[in-house]
Amino acid sequence: MGTEERDFKSLGVTRQFINAMEDMGYEEPTEIQKKAIPRVLSGNDLIGIAQTGTGKTAAFVVPVLQRLKFAKGVVPRAIIMEPTKELAIQTESMVRQLMTYTDLRVVVLYGGAGLKSQREALEVGTDIIVATPGRMMELYHTGYLVVQKLEVLVLDEADRLMDMGFMHQLRPILEVIPVKRQNLLFSASFSAKVEELSHEFLEYPTRVEVSPQSSTAETIDQRIYRIPNFKTKLFFLEQLLGDEEMERVLVFCRTKDRADRVFRYLERKVEGEVRVIHSNKGQNTRINAFKAFQEGEVRVLVATDVSARGIDVAKVSHVVNLDIPRTIVDYTHRIGRTGRAKHHGVAISFSDPSEKYFVKLIEELIGMEIPVFDNPEEMQIMDFLPRELREMEIEIDRQKQLRDPNYKGAFHDRKNSKKKRFGHES
Ligand code: AMP
């Protein structure tokens, strides 16, 4: 057909998994899913180089479940290895959601607790196992885990598995499981260790790769402050800018209007030149502002996501998200501008109560929790802007409706009752 657009169906995914993904809010496949799903479905061994946040888990879980199709026998036919308990639990939860419209069964095995219940679950029977190496070996050696029927073995986060000295744990397993099986290896990087593992573990693998996100670069120190409203954010930003270490600061706002307000305020209040760019300004003005910023003439550049798109800046010392982006991938674009090329960077985000929801989505996307810092004691809490509180309430209500389709919405009910609005006067 010659078109680049490929939906799940054209990748070969069957209805019951498409339905499950629809329930999970997946509208179209991610890049790694487009590349990996058809290849895994064809039965080949595969190396997938992709970071957390790219959708790589579903990229292997969906075709593996599709291969297993329906519940069969007692002993597992697929094993997914994970380096940590947390990852094992997360992956198991994704497997469960994706298998909603099948009768497939999954059991998760990890150390620390629940040995007895894990044994029992294995005795009852399962089709797929998600496991950390230690507990898996323990259950294997004690005879509870039978691997003779294994058809698929997945090593997820293989680079981390290798760092944990996983190879000598794996070898004895490889010796007993059927030779004729499908092997999949996923890793954030293709390090020497992973390459070695791939020689030992895979047979004529295809390799697929998606470009790493600059976002989760290890050189970026990310943090969040919880701040009640716009004016408080502004005052706090001014306070932060009292620190000379903040020498080249990119400040992101949600709208042009907010960017202009921030600019007008900072211009009067802080040391060093401040400029603003947004889509009302012409392309040249924007490029010049970036150039001046790059050359160190401008200390603080205030921007919106749209205005900053496609413009590259090296060496930004700090990115400040005055507002959390609602298009969550913008978070990774924004913070990718600091900490470049091994320069240490800092990304500071201010989150008001209506933005907590987006922080959570971002954390899922980047696969980590962003540390929340305590507000300094001397932080001045300012008034809300006109309509600001109400807008926040409406937004929080909208989020509730998104999460719970049965929730009718507070505003819906109270349209005609002006007096009882969340206990606020005015
Ligand atoms: P992962 O890289 O597997 O850790 O996935 C990162 C996040 O992306 C998870 O929250 C997934 O639920 C989500 N995700 C995976 N595939 C898709 C998709 N096709 N569309 C939307 N979200 C997705």
PDB file of N, CA and C in Angstrom, residues 342-400:
ATOM      1  N   LYS A 342      26.703  15.370  27.819  1.00  0.00           N
ATOM      2  CA  LYS A 342      27.415  15.148  29.083  1.00  0.00           C
ATOM      3  C   LYS A 342      27.468  16.356  30.011  1.00  0.00           C
ATOM      4  N   HIS A 343      26.868  17.479  29.613  1.00  0.00           N
ATOM      5  CA  HIS A 343      26.790  18.571  30.574  1.00  0.00           C
ATOM      6  C   HIS A 343      25.716  18.230  31.573  1.00  0.00           C
ATOM      7  N   HIS A 344      26.010  18.477  32.813  1.00  0.00           N
ATOM      8  CA  HIS A 344      25.029  18.192  33.839  1.00  0.00           C
ATOM      9  C   HIS A 344      23.883  19.189  33.705  1.00  0.00           C
ATOM     10  N   GLY A 345      22.675  18.727  33.710  1.00  0.00           N
ATOM     11  CA  GLY A 345      21.543  19.630  33.562  1.00  0.00           C
ATOM     12  C   GLY A 345      20.527  19.424  34.657  1.00  0.00           C
ATOM     13  N   VAL A 346      19.708  20.439  34.863  1.00  0.00           N
ATOM     14  CA  VAL A 346      18.690  20.344  35.896  1.00  0.00           C
ATOM     15  C   VAL A 346      17.337  20.697  35.281  1.00  0.00           C
ATOM     16  N   ALA A 347      16.343  19.891  35.543  1.00  0.00           N
ATOM     17  CA  ALA A 347      14.985  20.173  35.066  1.00  0.00           C
ATOM     18  C   ALA A 347      14.067  20.291  36.275  1.00  0.00           C
ATOM     19  N   ILE A 348      13.527  21.496  36.463  1.00  0.00           N
ATOM     20  CA  ILE A 348      12.682  21.764  37.631  1.00  0.00           C
ATOM     21  C   ILE A 348      11.255  21.974  37.155  1.00  0.00           C
ATOM     22  N   SER A 349      10.324  21.237  37.732  1.00  0.00           N
ATOM     23  CA  SER A 349       8.934  21.386  37.299  1.00  0.00           C
ATOM     24  C   SER A 349       8.066  21.863  38.448  1.00  0.00           C
ATOM     25  N   PHE A 350       7.173  22.797  38.157  1.00  0.00           N
ATOM     26  CA  PHE A 350       6.213  23.265  39.152  1.00  0.00           C
ATOM     27  C   PHE A 350       4.869  22.629  38.827  1.00  0.00           C
ATOM     28  N   SER A 351       4.270  22.033  39.822  1.00  0.00           N
ATOM     29  CA  SER A 351       3.004  21.349  39.558  1.00  0.00           C
ATOM     30  C   SER A 351       1.923  21.854  40.491  1.00  0.00           C
ATOM     31  N   ASP A 352       0.838  22.379  39.936  1.00  0.00           N
ATOM     32  CA  ASP A 352      -0.298  22.772  40.773  1.00  0.00           C
ATOM     33  C   ASP A 352      -1.265  21.582  40.863  1.00  0.00           C
ATOM     34  N   PRO A 353      -2.292  21.665  41.705  1.00  0.00           N
ATOM     35  CA  PRO A 353      -3.133  20.475  41.914  1.00  0.00           C
ATOM     36  C   PRO A 353      -3.761  19.918  40.630  1.00  0.00           C
ATOM     37  N   SER A 354      -4.036  20.782  39.664  1.00  0.00           N
ATOM     38  CA  SER A 354      -4.665  20.274  38.444  1.00  0.00           C
ATOM     39  C   SER A 354      -3.645  19.615  37.520  1.00  0.00           C
ATOM     40  N   GLU A 355      -2.376  19.736  37.871  1.00  0.00           N
ATOM     41  CA  GLU A 355      -1.335  19.185  36.992  1.00  0.00           C
ATOM     42  C   GLU A 355      -0.760  17.862  37.482  1.00  0.00           C
ATOM     43  N   LYS A 356      -1.159  17.467  38.688  1.00  0.00           N
ATOM     44  CA  LYS A 356      -0.660  16.215  39.268  1.00  0.00           C
ATOM     45  C   LYS A 356      -0.919  15.024  38.342  1.00  0.00           C
ATOM     46  N   TYR A 357      -2.097  15.071  37.741  1.00  0.00           N
ATOM     47  CA  TYR A 357      -2.529  14.023  36.819  1.00  0.00           C
ATOM     48  C   TYR A 357      -1.530  13.851  35.669  1.00  0.00           C
ATOM     49  N   PHE A 358      -1.080  14.988  35.120  1.00  0.00           N
ATOM     50  CA  PHE A 358      -0.154  14.914  33.986  1.00  0.00           C
ATOM     51  C   PHE A 358       1.223  14.443  34.447  1.00  0.00           C
ATOM     52  N   VAL A 359       1.587  14.813  35.674  1.00  0.00           N
ATOM     53  CA  VAL A 359       2.877  14.351  36.203  1.00  0.00           C
ATOM     54  C   VAL A 359       2.888  12.824  36.237  1.00  0.00           C
ATOM     55  N   LYS A 360       1.763  12.267  36.654  1.00  0.00           N
ATOM     56  CA  LYS A 360       1.682  10.821  36.740  1.00  0.00           C
ATOM     57  C   LYS A 360       1.837  10.181  35.353  1.00  0.00           C
ATOM     58  N   LEU A 361       1.170  10.767  34.383  1.00  0.00           N
ATOM     59  CA  LEU A 361       1.280  10.221  33.018  1.00  0.00           C
ATOM     60  C   LEU A 361       2.719  10.333  32.508  1.00  0.00           C
ATOM     61  N   ILE A 362       3.350  11.461  32.827  1.00  0.00           N
ATOM     62  CA  ILE A 362       4.738  11.652  32.395  1.00  0.00           C
ATOM     63  C   ILE A 362       5.634  10.607  33.053  1.00  0.00           C
ATOM     64  N   GLU A 363       5.398  10.369  34.323  1.00  0.00           N
ATOM     65  CA  GLU A 363       6.222   9.384  35.028  1.00  0.00           C
ATOM     66  C   GLU A 363       6.061   7.997  34.408  1.00  0.00           C
ATOM     67  N   GLU A 364       4.847   7.700  33.983  1.00  0.00           N
ATOM     68  CA  GLU A 364       4.654   6.415  33.293  1.00  0.00           C
ATOM     69  C   GLU A 364       5.419   6.400  31.987  1.00  0.00           C
ATOM     70  N   LEU A 365       5.357   7.522  31.296  1.00  0.00           N
ATOM     71  CA  LEU A 365       6.029   7.602  29.988  1.00  0.00           C
ATOM     72  C   LEU A 365       7.538   7.444  30.126  1.00  0.00           C
ATOM     73  N   ILE A 366       8.130   8.136  31.098  1.00  0.00           N
ATOM     74  CA  ILE A 366       9.591   8.084  31.196  1.00  0.00           C
ATOM     75  C   ILE A 366      10.059   6.921  32.071  1.00  0.00           C
ATOM     76  N   GLY A 367       9.092   6.213  32.670  1.00  0.00           N
ATOM     77  CA  GLY A 367       9.458   5.022  33.428  1.00  0.00           C
ATOM     78  C   GLY A 367      10.203   5.319  34.715  1.00  0.00           C
ATOM     79  N   MET A 368       9.982   6.473  35.281  1.00  0.00           N
ATOM     80  CA  MET A 368      10.590   6.753  36.594  1.00  0.00           C
ATOM     81  C   MET A 368       9.732   7.768  37.352  1.00  0.00           C
ATOM     82  N   GLU A 369       9.914   7.761  38.655  1.00  0.00           N
ATOM     83  CA  GLU A 369       9.236   8.784  39.445  1.00  0.00           C
ATOM     84  C   GLU A 369      10.132   9.994  39.537  1.00  0.00           C
ATOM     85  N   ILE A 370       9.556  11.166  39.373  1.00  0.00           N
ATOM     86  CA  ILE A 370      10.363  12.383  39.488  1.00  0.00           C
ATOM     87  C   ILE A 370      10.324  12.801  40.958  1.00  0.00           C
ATOM     88  N   PRO A 371      11.500  12.978  41.564  1.00  0.00           N
ATOM     89  CA  PRO A 371      11.491  13.318  42.999  1.00  0.00           C
ATOM     90  C   PRO A 371      10.762  14.635  43.280  1.00  0.00           C
ATOM     91  N   VAL A 372       9.942  14.611  44.334  1.00  0.00           N
ATOM     92  CA  VAL A 372       9.252  15.833  44.757  1.00  0.00           C
ATOM     93  C   VAL A 372      10.073  16.480  45.854  1.00  0.00           C
ATOM     94  N   PHE A 373      10.417  17.742  45.664  1.00  0.00           N
ATOM     95  CA  PHE A 373      11.197  18.465  46.671  1.00  0.00           C
ATOM     96  C   PHE A 373      10.262  19.255  47.588  1.00  0.00           C
ATOM     97  N   ASP A 374      10.670  19.358  48.847  1.00  0.00           N
ATOM     98  CA  ASP A 374       9.874  20.174  49.771  1.00  0.00           C
ATOM     99  C   ASP A 374       9.984  21.638  49.394  1.00  0.00           C
ATOM    100  N   ASN A 375       8.891  22.344  49.561  1.00  0.00           N
ATOM    101  CA  ASN A 375       8.948  23.781  49.317  1.00  0.00           C
ATOM    102  C   ASN A 375       9.741  24.452  50.426  1.00  0.00           C
ATOM    103  N   PRO A 376      10.538  25.471  50.077  1.00  0.00           N
ATOM    104  CA  PRO A 376      11.269  26.165  51.132  1.00  0.00           C
ATOM    105  C   PRO A 376      10.299  26.855  52.083  1.00  0.00           C
ATOM    106  N   GLU A 377      10.704  26.892  53.351  1.00  0.00           N
ATOM    107  CA  GLU A 377       9.789  27.451  54.353  1.00  0.00           C
ATOM    108  C   GLU A 377       9.376  28.878  54.042  1.00  0.00           C
ATOM    109  N   GLU A 378      10.317  29.625  53.467  1.00  0.00           N
ATOM    110  CA  GLU A 378      10.007  31.041  53.243  1.00  0.00           C
ATOM    111  C   GLU A 378       9.161  31.272  51.983  1.00  0.00           C
ATOM    112  N   MET A 379       8.717  30.192  51.337  1.00  0.00           N
ATOM    113  CA  MET A 379       7.918  30.390  50.118  1.00  0.00           C
ATOM    114  C   MET A 379       6.650  31.182  50.420  1.00  0.00           C
ATOM    115  N   GLN A 380       6.448  32.244  49.651  1.00  0.00           N
ATOM    116  CA  GLN A 380       5.239  33.050  49.849  1.00  0.00           C
ATOM    117  C   GLN A 380       4.106  32.494  49.025  1.00  0.00           C
ATOM    118  N   ILE A 381       2.995  32.247  49.678  1.00  0.00           N
ATOM    119  CA  ILE A 381       1.839  31.740  48.932  1.00  0.00           C
ATOM    120  C   ILE A 381       1.003  32.927  48.476  1.00  0.00           C
ATOM    121  N   MET A 382       0.793  33.034  47.189  1.00  0.00           N
ATOM    122  CA  MET A 382       0.112  34.187  46.613  1.00  0.00           C
ATOM    123  C   MET A 382      -1.345  33.849  46.297  1.00  0.00           C
ATOM    124  N   ASP A 383      -2.087  34.903  45.936  1.00  0.00           N
ATOM    125  CA  ASP A 383      -3.499  34.708  45.569  1.00  0.00           C
ATOM    126  C   ASP A 383      -3.633  34.033  44.203  1.00  0.00           C
ATOM    127  N   PHE A 384      -4.809  33.496  43.997  1.00  0.00           N
ATOM    128  CA  PHE A 384      -5.123  32.951  42.668  1.00  0.00           C
ATOM    129  C   PHE A 384      -5.406  34.096  41.705  1.00  0.00           C
ATOM    130  N   LEU A 385      -5.142  33.876  40.444  1.00  0.00           N
ATOM    131  CA  LEU A 385      -5.565  34.835  39.427  1.00  0.00           C
ATOM    132  C   LEU A 385      -7.086  34.761  39.322  1.00  0.00           C
ATOM    133  N   PRO A 386      -7.703  35.805  38.747  1.00  0.00           N
ATOM    134  CA  PRO A 386      -9.154  35.689  38.543  1.00  0.00           C
ATOM    135  C   PRO A 386      -9.447  34.433  37.718  1.00  0.00           C
ATOM    136  N   ARG A 387     -10.419  33.705  38.073  1.00  0.00           N
ATOM    137  CA  ARG A 387     -10.868  32.472  37.381  1.00  0.00           C
ATOM    138  C   ARG A 387      -9.915  31.284  37.495  1.00  0.00           C
ATOM    139  N   GLU A 388      -8.744  31.499  38.079  1.00  0.00           N
ATOM    140  CA  GLU A 388      -7.751  30.406  38.067  1.00  0.00           C
ATOM    141  C   GLU A 388      -8.229  29.178  38.853  1.00  0.00           C
ATOM    142  N   LEU A 389      -8.762  29.434  40.038  1.00  0.00           N
ATOM    143  CA  LEU A 389      -9.183  28.320  40.874  1.00  0.00           C
ATOM    144  C   LEU A 389     -10.297  27.521  40.193  1.00  0.00           C
ATOM    145  N   ARG A 390     -11.213  28.273  39.611  1.00  0.00           N
ATOM    146  CA  ARG A 390     -12.330  27.601  38.953  1.00  0.00           C
ATOM    147  C   ARG A 390     -11.831  26.764  37.753  1.00  0.00           C
ATOM    148  N   GLU A 391     -10.912  27.329  37.018  1.00  0.00           N
ATOM    149  CA  GLU A 391     -10.363  26.566  35.883  1.00  0.00           C
ATOM    150  C   GLU A 391      -9.691  25.278  36.349  1.00  0.00           C
ATOM    151  N   MET A 392      -9.006  25.387  37.484  1.00  0.00           N
ATOM    152  CA  MET A 392      -8.355  24.186  38.030  1.00  0.00           C
ATOM    153  C   MET A 392      -9.397  23.147  38.422  1.00  0.00           C
ATOM    154  N   GLU A 393     -10.449  23.619  39.054  1.00  0.00           N
ATOM    155  CA  GLU A 393     -11.493  22.686  39.493  1.00  0.00           C
ATOM    156  C   GLU A 393     -12.140  21.987  38.296  1.00  0.00           C
ATOM    157  N   ILE A 394     -12.371  22.767  37.256  1.00  0.00           N
ATOM    158  CA  ILE A 394     -12.976  22.174  36.058  1.00  0.00           C
ATOM    159  C   ILE A 394     -12.029  21.135  35.464  1.00  0.00           C
ATOM    160  N   GLU A 395     -10.746  21.471  35.452  1.00  0.00           N
ATOM    161  CA  GLU A 395      -9.749  20.546  34.892  1.00  0.00           C
ATOM    162  C   GLU A 395      -9.685  19.253  35.726  1.00  0.00           C
ATOM    163  N   ILE A 396      -9.687  19.402  37.045  1.00  0.00           N
ATOM    164  CA  ILE A 396      -9.617  18.207  37.902  1.00  0.00           C
ATOM    165  C   ILE A 396     -10.859  17.343  37.695  1.00  0.00           C
ATOM    166  N   ASP A 397     -11.975  18.019  37.518  1.00  0.00           N
ATOM    167  CA  ASP A 397     -13.227  17.295  37.276  1.00  0.00           C
ATOM    168  C   ASP A 397     -13.157  16.541  35.939  1.00  0.00           C
ATOM    169  N   ARG A 398     -12.600  17.183  34.954  1.00  0.00           N
ATOM    170  CA  ARG A 398     -12.457  16.540  33.638  1.00  0.00           C
ATOM    171  C   ARG A 398     -11.580  15.286  33.758  1.00  0.00           C
ATOM    172  N   GLN A 399     -10.523  15.402  34.561  1.00  0.00           N
ATOM    173  CA  GLN A 399      -9.623  14.254  34.739  1.00  0.00           C
ATOM    174  C   GLN A 399     -10.348  13.095  35.408  1.00  0.00           C
ATOM    175  N   LYS A 400     -11.208  13.445  36.385  1.00  0.00           N
ATOM    176  CA  LYS A 400     -11.977  12.392  37.057  1.00  0.00           C
ATOM    177  C   LYS A 400     -12.857  11.682  36.049  1.00  0.00           C
TER     178      LYS A 400
END
